PDB file of C-alpha atoms and ligand atoms in Angstrom:
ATOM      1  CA  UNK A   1     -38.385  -4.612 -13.862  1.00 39.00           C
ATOM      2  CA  UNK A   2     -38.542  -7.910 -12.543  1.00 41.00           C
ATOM      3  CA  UNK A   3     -36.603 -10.999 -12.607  1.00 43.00           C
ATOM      4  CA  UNK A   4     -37.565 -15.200 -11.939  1.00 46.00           C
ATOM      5  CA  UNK A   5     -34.155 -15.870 -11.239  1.00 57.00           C
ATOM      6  CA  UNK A   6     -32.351 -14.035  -8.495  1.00 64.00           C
ATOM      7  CA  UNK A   7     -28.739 -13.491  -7.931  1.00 84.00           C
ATOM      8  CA  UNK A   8     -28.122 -11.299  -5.341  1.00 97.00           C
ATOM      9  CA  UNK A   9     -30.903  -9.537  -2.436  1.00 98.00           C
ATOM     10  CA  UNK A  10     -29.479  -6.417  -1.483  1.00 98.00           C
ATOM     11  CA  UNK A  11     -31.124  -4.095   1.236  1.00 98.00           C
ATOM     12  CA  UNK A  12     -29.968  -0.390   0.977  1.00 98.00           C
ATOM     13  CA  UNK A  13     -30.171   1.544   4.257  1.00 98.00           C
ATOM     14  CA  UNK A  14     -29.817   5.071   3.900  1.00 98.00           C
ATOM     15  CA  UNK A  15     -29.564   8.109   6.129  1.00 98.00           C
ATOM     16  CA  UNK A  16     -30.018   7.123   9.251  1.00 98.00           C
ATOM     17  CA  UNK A  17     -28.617  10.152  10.878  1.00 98.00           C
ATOM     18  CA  UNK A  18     -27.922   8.688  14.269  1.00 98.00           C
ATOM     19  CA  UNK A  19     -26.031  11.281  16.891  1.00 98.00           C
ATOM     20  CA  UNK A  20     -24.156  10.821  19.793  1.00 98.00           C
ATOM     21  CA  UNK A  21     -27.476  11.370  22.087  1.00 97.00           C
ATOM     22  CA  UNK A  22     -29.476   9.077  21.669  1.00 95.00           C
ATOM     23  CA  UNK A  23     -32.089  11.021  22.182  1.00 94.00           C
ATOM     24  CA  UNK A  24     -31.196  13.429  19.624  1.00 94.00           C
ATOM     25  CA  UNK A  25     -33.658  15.216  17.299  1.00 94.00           C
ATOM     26  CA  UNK A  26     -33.577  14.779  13.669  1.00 96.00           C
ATOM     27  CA  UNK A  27     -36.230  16.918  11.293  1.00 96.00           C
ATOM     28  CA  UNK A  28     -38.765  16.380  14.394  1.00 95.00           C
ATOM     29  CA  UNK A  29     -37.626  12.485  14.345  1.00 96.00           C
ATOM     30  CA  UNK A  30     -35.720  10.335  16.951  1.00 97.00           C
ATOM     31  CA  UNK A  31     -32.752   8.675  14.627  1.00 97.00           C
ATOM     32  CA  UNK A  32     -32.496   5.353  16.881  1.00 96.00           C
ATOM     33  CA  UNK A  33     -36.094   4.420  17.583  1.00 96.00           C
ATOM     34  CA  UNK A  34     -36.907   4.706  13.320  1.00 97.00           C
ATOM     35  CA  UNK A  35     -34.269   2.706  12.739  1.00 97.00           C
ATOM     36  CA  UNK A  36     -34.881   0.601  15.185  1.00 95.00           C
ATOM     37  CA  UNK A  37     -38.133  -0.282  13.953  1.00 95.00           C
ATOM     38  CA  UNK A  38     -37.399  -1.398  10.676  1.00 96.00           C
ATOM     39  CA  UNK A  39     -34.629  -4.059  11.799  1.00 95.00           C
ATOM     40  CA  UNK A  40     -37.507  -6.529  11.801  1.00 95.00           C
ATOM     41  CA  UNK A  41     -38.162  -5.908   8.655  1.00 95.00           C
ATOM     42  CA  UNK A  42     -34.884  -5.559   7.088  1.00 96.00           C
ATOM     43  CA  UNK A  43     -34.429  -9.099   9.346  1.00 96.00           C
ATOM     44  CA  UNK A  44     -37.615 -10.739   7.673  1.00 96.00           C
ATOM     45  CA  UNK A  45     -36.173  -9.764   4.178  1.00 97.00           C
ATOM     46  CA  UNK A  46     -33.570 -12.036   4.397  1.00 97.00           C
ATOM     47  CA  UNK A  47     -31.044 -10.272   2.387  1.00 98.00           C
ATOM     48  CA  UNK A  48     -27.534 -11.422   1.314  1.00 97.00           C
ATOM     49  CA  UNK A  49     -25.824  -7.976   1.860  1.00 98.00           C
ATOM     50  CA  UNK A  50     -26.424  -4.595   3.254  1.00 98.00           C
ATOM     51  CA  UNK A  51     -25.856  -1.540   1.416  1.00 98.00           C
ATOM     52  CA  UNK A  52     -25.255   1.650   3.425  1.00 98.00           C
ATOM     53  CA  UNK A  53     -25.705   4.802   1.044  1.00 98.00           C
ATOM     54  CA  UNK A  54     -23.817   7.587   3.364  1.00 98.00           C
ATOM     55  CA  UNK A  55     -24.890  10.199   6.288  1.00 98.00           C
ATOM     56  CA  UNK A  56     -25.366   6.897   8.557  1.00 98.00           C
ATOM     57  CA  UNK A  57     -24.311   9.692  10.968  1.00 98.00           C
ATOM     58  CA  UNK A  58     -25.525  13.278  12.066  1.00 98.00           C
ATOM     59  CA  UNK A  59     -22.810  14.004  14.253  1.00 97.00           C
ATOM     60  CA  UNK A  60     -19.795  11.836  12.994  1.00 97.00           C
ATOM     61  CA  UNK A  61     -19.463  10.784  16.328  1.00 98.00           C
ATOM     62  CA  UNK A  62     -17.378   7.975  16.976  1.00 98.00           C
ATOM     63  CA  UNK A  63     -20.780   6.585  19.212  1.00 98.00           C
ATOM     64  CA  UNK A  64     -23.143   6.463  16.801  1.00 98.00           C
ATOM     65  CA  UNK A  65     -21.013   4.593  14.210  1.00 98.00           C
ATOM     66  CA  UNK A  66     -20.548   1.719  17.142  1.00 98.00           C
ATOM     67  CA  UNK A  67     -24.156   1.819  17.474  1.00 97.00           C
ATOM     68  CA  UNK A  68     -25.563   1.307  14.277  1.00 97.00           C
ATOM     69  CA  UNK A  69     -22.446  -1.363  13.135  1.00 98.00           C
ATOM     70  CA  UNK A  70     -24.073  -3.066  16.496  1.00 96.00           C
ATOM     71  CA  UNK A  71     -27.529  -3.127  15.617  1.00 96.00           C
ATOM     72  CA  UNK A  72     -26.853  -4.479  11.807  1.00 97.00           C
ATOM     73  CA  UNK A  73     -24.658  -7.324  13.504  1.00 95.00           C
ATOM     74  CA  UNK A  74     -28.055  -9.333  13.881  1.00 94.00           C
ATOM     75  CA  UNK A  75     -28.424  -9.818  10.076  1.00 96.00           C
ATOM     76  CA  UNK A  76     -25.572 -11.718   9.692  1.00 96.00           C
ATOM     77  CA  UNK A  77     -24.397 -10.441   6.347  1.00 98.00           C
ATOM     78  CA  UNK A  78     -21.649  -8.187   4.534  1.00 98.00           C
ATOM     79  CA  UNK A  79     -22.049  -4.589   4.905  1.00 98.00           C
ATOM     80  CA  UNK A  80     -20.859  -2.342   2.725  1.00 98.00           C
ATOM     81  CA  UNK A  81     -21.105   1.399   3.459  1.00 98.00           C
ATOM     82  CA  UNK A  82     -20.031   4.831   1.708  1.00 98.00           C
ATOM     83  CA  UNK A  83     -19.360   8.059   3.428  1.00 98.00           C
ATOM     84  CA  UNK A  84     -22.190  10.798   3.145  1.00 98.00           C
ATOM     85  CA  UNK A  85     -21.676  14.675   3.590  1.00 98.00           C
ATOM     86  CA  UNK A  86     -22.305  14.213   7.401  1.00 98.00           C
ATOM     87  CA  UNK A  87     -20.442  11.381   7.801  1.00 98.00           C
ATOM     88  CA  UNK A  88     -16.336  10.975   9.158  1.00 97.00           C
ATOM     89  CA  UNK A  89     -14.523   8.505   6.030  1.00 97.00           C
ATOM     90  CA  UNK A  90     -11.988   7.971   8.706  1.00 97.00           C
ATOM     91  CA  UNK A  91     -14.208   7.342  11.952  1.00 97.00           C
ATOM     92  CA  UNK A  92     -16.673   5.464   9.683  1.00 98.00           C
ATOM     93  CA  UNK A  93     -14.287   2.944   8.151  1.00 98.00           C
ATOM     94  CA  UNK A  94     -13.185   1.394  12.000  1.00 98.00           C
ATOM     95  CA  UNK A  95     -16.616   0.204  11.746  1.00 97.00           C
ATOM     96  CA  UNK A  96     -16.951  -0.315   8.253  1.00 98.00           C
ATOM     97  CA  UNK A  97     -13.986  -1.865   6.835  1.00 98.00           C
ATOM     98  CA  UNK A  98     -15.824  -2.617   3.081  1.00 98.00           C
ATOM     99  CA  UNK A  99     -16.114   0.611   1.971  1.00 98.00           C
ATOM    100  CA  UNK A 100     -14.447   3.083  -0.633  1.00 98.00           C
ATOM    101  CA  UNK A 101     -11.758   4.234   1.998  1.00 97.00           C
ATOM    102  CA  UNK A 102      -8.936   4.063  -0.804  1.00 95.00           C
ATOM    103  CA  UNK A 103     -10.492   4.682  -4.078  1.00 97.00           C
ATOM    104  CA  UNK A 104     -13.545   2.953  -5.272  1.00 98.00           C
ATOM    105  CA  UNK A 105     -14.614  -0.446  -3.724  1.00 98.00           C
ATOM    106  CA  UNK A 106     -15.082  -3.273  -6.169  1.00 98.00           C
ATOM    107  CA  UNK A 107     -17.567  -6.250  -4.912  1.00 98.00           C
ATOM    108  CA  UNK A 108     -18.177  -8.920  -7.309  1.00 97.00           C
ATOM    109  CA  UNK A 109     -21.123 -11.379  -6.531  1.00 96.00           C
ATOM    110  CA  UNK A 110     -21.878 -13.711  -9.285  1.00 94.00           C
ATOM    111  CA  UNK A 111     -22.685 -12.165 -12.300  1.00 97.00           C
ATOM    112  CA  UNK A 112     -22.581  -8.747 -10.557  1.00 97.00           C
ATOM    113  CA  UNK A 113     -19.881  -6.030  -9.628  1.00 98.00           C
ATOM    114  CA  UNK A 114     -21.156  -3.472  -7.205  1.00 98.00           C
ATOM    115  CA  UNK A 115     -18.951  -0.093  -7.542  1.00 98.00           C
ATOM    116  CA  UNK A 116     -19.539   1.825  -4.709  1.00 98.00           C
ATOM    117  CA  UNK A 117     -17.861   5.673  -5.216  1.00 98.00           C
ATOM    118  CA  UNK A 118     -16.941   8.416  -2.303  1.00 98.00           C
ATOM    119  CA  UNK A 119     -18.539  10.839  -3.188  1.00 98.00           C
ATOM    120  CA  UNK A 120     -18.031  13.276  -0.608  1.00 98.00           C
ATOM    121  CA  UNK A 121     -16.007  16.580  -0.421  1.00 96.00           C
ATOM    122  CA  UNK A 122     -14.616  17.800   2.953  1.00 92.00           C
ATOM    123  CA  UNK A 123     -16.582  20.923   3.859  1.00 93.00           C
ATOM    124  CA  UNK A 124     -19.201  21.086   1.496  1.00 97.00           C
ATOM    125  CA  UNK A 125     -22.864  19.795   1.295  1.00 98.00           C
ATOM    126  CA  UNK A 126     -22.643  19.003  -2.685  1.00 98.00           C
ATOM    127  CA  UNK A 127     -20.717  16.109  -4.180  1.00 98.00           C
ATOM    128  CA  UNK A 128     -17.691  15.289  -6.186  1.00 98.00           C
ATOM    129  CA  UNK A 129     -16.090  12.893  -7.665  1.00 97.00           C
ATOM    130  CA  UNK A 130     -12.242  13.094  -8.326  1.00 96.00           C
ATOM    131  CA  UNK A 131     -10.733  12.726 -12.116  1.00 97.00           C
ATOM    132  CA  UNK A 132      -8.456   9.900 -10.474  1.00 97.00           C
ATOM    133  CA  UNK A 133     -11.207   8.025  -8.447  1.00 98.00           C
ATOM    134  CA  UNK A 134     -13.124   7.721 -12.379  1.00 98.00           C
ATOM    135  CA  UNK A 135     -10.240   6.574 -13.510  1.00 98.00           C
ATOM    136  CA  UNK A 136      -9.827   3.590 -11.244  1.00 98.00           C
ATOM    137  CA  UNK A 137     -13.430   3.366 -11.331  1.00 98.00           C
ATOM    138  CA  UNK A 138     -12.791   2.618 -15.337  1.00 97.00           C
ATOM    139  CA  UNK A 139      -9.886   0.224 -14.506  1.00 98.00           C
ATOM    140  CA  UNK A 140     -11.940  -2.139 -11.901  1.00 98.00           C
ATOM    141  CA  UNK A 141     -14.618  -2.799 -14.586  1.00 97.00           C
ATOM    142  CA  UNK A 142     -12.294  -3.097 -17.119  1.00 97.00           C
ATOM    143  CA  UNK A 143     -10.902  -5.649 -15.260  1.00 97.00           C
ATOM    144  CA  UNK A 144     -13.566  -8.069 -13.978  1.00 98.00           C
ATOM    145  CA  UNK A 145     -15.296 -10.435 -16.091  1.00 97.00           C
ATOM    146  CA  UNK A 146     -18.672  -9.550 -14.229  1.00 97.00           C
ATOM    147  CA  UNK A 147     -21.666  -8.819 -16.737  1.00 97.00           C
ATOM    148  CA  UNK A 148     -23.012  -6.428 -14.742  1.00 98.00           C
ATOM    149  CA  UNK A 149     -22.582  -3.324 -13.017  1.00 98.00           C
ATOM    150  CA  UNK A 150     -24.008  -1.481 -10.057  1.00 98.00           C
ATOM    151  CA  UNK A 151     -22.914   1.363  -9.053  1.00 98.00           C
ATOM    152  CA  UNK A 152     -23.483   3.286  -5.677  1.00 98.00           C
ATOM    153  CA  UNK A 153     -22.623   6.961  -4.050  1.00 98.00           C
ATOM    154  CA  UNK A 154     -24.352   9.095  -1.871  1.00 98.00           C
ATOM    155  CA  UNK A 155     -24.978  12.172  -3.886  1.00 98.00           C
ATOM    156  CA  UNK A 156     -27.827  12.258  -6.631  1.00 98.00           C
ATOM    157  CA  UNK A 157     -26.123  12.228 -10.296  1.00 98.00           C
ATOM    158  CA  UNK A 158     -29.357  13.533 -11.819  1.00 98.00           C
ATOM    159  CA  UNK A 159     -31.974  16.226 -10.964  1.00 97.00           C
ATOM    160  CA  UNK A 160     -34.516  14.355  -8.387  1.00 97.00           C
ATOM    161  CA  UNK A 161     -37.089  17.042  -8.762  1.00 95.00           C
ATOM    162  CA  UNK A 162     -36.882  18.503  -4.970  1.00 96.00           C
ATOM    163  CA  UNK A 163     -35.160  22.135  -5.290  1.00 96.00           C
ATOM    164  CA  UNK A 164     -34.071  21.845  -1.147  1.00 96.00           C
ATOM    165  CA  UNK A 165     -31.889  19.156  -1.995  1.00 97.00           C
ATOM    166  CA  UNK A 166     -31.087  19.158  -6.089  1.00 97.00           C
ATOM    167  CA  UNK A 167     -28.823  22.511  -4.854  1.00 96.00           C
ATOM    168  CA  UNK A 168     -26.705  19.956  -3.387  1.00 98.00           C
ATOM    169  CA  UNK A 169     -26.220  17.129  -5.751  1.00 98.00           C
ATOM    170  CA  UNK A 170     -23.156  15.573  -7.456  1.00 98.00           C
ATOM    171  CA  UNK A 171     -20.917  18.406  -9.249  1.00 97.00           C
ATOM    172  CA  UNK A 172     -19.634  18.011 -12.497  1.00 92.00           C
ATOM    173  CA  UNK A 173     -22.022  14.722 -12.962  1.00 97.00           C
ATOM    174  CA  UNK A 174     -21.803  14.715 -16.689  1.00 97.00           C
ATOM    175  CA  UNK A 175     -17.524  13.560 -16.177  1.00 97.00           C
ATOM    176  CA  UNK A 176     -18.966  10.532 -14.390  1.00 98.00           C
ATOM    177  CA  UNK A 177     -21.411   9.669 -16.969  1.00 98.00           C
ATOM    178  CA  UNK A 178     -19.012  10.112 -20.040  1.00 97.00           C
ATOM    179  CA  UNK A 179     -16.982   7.229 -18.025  1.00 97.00           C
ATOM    180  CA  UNK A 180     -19.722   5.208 -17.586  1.00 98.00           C
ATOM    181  CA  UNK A 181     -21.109   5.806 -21.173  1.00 97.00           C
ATOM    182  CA  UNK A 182     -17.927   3.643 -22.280  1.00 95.00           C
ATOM    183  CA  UNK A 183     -19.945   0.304 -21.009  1.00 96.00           C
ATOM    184  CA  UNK A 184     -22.640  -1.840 -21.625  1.00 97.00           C
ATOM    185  CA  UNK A 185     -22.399  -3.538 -18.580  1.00 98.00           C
ATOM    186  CA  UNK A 186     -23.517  -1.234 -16.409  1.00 98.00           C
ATOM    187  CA  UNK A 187     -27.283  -1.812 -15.051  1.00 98.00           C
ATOM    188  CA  UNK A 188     -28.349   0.732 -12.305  1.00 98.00           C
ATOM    189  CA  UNK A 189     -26.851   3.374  -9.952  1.00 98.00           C
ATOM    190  CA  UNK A 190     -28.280   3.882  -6.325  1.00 99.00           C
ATOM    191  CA  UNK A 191     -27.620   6.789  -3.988  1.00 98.00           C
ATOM    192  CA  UNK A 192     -28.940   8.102  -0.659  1.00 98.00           C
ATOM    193  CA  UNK A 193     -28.662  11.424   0.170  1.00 98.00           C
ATOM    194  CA  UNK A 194     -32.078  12.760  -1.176  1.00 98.00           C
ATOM    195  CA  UNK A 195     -34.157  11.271   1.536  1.00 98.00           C
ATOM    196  CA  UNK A 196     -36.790   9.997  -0.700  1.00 98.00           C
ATOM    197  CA  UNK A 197     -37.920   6.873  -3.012  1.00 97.00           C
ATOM    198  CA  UNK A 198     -36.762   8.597  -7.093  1.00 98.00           C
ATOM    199  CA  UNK A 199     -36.897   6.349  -9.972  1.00 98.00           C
ATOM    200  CA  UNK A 200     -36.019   7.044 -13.159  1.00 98.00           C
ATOM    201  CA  UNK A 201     -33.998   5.855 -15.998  1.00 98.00           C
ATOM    202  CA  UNK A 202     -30.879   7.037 -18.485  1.00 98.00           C
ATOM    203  CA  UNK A 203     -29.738   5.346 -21.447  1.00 97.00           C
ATOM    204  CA  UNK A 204     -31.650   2.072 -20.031  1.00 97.00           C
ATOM    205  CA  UNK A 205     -30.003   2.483 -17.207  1.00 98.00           C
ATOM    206  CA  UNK A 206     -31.860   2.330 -13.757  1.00 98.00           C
ATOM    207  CA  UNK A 207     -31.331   5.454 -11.545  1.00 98.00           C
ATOM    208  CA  UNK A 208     -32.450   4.995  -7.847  1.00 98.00           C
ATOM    209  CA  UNK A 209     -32.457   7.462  -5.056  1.00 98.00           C
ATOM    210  CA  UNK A 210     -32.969   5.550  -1.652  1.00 98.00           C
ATOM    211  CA  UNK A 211     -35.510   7.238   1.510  1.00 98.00           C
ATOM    212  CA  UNK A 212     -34.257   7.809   4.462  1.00 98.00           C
ATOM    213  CA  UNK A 213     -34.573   5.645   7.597  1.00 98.00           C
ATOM    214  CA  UNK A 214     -35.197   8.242   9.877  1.00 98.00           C
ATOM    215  CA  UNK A 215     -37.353  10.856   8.271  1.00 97.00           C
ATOM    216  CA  UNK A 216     -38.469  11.493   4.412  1.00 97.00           C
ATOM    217  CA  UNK A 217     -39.660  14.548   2.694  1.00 97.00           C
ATOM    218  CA  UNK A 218     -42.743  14.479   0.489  1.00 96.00           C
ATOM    219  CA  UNK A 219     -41.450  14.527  -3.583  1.00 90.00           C
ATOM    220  CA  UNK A 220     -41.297  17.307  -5.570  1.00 87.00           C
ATOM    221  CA  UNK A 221     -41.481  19.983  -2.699  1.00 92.00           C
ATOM    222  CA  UNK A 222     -39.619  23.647  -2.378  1.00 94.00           C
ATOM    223  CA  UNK A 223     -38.785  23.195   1.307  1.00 96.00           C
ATOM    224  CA  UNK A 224     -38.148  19.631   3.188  1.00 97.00           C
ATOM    225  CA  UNK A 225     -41.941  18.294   4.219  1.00 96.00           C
ATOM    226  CA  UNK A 226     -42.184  15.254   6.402  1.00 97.00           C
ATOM    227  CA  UNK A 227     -43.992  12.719   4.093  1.00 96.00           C
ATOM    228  CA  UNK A 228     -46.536  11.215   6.802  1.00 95.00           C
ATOM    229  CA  UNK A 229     -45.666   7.794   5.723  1.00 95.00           C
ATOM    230  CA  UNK A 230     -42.792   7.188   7.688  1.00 94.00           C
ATOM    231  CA  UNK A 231     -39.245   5.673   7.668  1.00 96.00           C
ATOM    232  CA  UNK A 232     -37.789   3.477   4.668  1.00 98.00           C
ATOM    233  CA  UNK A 233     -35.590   1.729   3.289  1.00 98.00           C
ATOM    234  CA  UNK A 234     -34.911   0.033  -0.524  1.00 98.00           C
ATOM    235  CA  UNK A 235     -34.553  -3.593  -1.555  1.00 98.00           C
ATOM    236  CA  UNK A 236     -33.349  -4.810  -4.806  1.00 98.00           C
ATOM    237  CA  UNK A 237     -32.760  -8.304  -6.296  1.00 97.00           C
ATOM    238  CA  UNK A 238     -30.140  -8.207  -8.933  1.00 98.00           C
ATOM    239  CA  UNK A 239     -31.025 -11.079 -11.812  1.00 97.00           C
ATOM    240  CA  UNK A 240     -28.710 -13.441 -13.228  1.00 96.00           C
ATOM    241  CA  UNK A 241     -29.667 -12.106 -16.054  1.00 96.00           C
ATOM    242  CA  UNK A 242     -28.584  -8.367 -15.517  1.00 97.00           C
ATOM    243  CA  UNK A 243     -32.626  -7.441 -14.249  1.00 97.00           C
ATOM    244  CA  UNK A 244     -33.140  -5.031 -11.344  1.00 98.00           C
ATOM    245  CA  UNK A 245     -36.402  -5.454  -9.419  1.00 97.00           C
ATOM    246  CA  UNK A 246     -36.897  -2.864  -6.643  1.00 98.00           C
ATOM    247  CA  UNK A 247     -39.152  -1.398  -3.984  1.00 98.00           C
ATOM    248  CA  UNK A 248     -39.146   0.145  -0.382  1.00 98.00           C
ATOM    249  CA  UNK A 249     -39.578  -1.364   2.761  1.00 97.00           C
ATOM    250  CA  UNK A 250     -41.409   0.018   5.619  1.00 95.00           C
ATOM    251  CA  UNK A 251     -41.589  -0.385   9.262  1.00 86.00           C
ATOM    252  CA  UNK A 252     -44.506  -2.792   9.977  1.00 74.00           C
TER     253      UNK A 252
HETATM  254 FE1  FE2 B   1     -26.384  13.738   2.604  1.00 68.27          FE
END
């Protein structure tokens, strides 16, 4: 999908994983030096907001949420983040005040309202997503006059075709997509979590799963496999016009 007239370049990081120790290990991968190397990048973009899909930490650690919020300073933009399984809501949000830290966060640029959902439960791996969170999910697009929706969480709504993680997807997804079956306005969903580029589409609706900054697995496999190429992360231009063009970035 493409679009000639753009609204709104957004630049999803996802995963990053970053510990404490700098020097921490991730899946064979240092955290801070992959991310590190696709700032440029992300930079060169030029984007008009940053979208953080969740587990932007490893350890929750107080350290590593300074750290990153630090490093993303240099791009001058909005960021808004969402709480993964590894992440701290309440550590995360002193860095990242636009985020859904009291129900669902509602961002309207232009033509556009970006949902972004917490889709996190305390303790567990797998996602949720509370009966009252839909309904104020339902409420804030009910009430804006924005003709189209994105919306974000961490966990994957749908199968992404990778057993290691699908075991820990988004519970009782079919509740959130009987909400979000009410509108027409709603354009694409995006989520991290799954630490690889999915595409796919429901009801003409664009379903994205976002790779990981720090270390991908190879589609479609049993186990996690390190896919060889590398760190990523996802842009997307949001059309006037209610078009989603998309594609990864990688380190250069
Ligand atoms: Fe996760």
């Amino acid at each position: 999908m493409s679009s000639r007239t753009t609204s709104l370049k957004i630049l999803q990081l996802s995963d990053a994983h970053l510990s404490a120790d700098c020097a921490a290990d991730y899946r064979g991968q240092n955290a801070e030096q992959n991310l590190e190397r696709l700032i440029p990048r992300a930079k060169g973009w030029k984007p008009d907001c940053l979208l953080l899909t969740g587990d932007i930490s490893e350890d929750a650690s107080p350290a590593s949420y300074q750290r990153i919020a630090a490093r993303l300073k240099c791009l001058s933009v909005p960021v808004l983040a969402l709480p993964g399984n590894h992440d701290d809501p309440d550590e995360m949000r002193k860095h990242f005040p636009q985020g859904p830290w009291r129900g669902p966060l509602a961002y309207e640029a232009g033509p556009w309202l970006l949902i972004l959902m917490d889709s996190t439960t305390r303790g567990s791996i797998s996602g949720s997503i509370s009966q009252q969170a839909l309904d104020q999910m339902d409420l804030l697009v009910e009430r804006s006059s924005a003709k189209h929706v994105l919306l974000g969480l961490h966990h994957q709504p749908v199968s992404v075709n990778a057993p290691w993680i699908d075991r820990y997807g988004l519970r009782d997804s079919e509740r959130l997509f009987e909400r979000l079956d009410r509108t027409d306005r709603l354009r694409c969903i995006v989520w991290g979590h799954v630490h690889h580029d999915f595409q796919s589409t429901r009801k003409g609706v664009l379903l994205l799963g976002a790779p990981s900054t720090v270390a991908n697995s190879l589609p479609g496999t049993e186990r996690f496999s390190l896919d060889p190429a590398g760190p990523a992360c996802r842009w997307l231009k949001l059309g006037a016009h209610g078009s989603v063009a998309t594609g990864i970035l990688r380190r250069s």
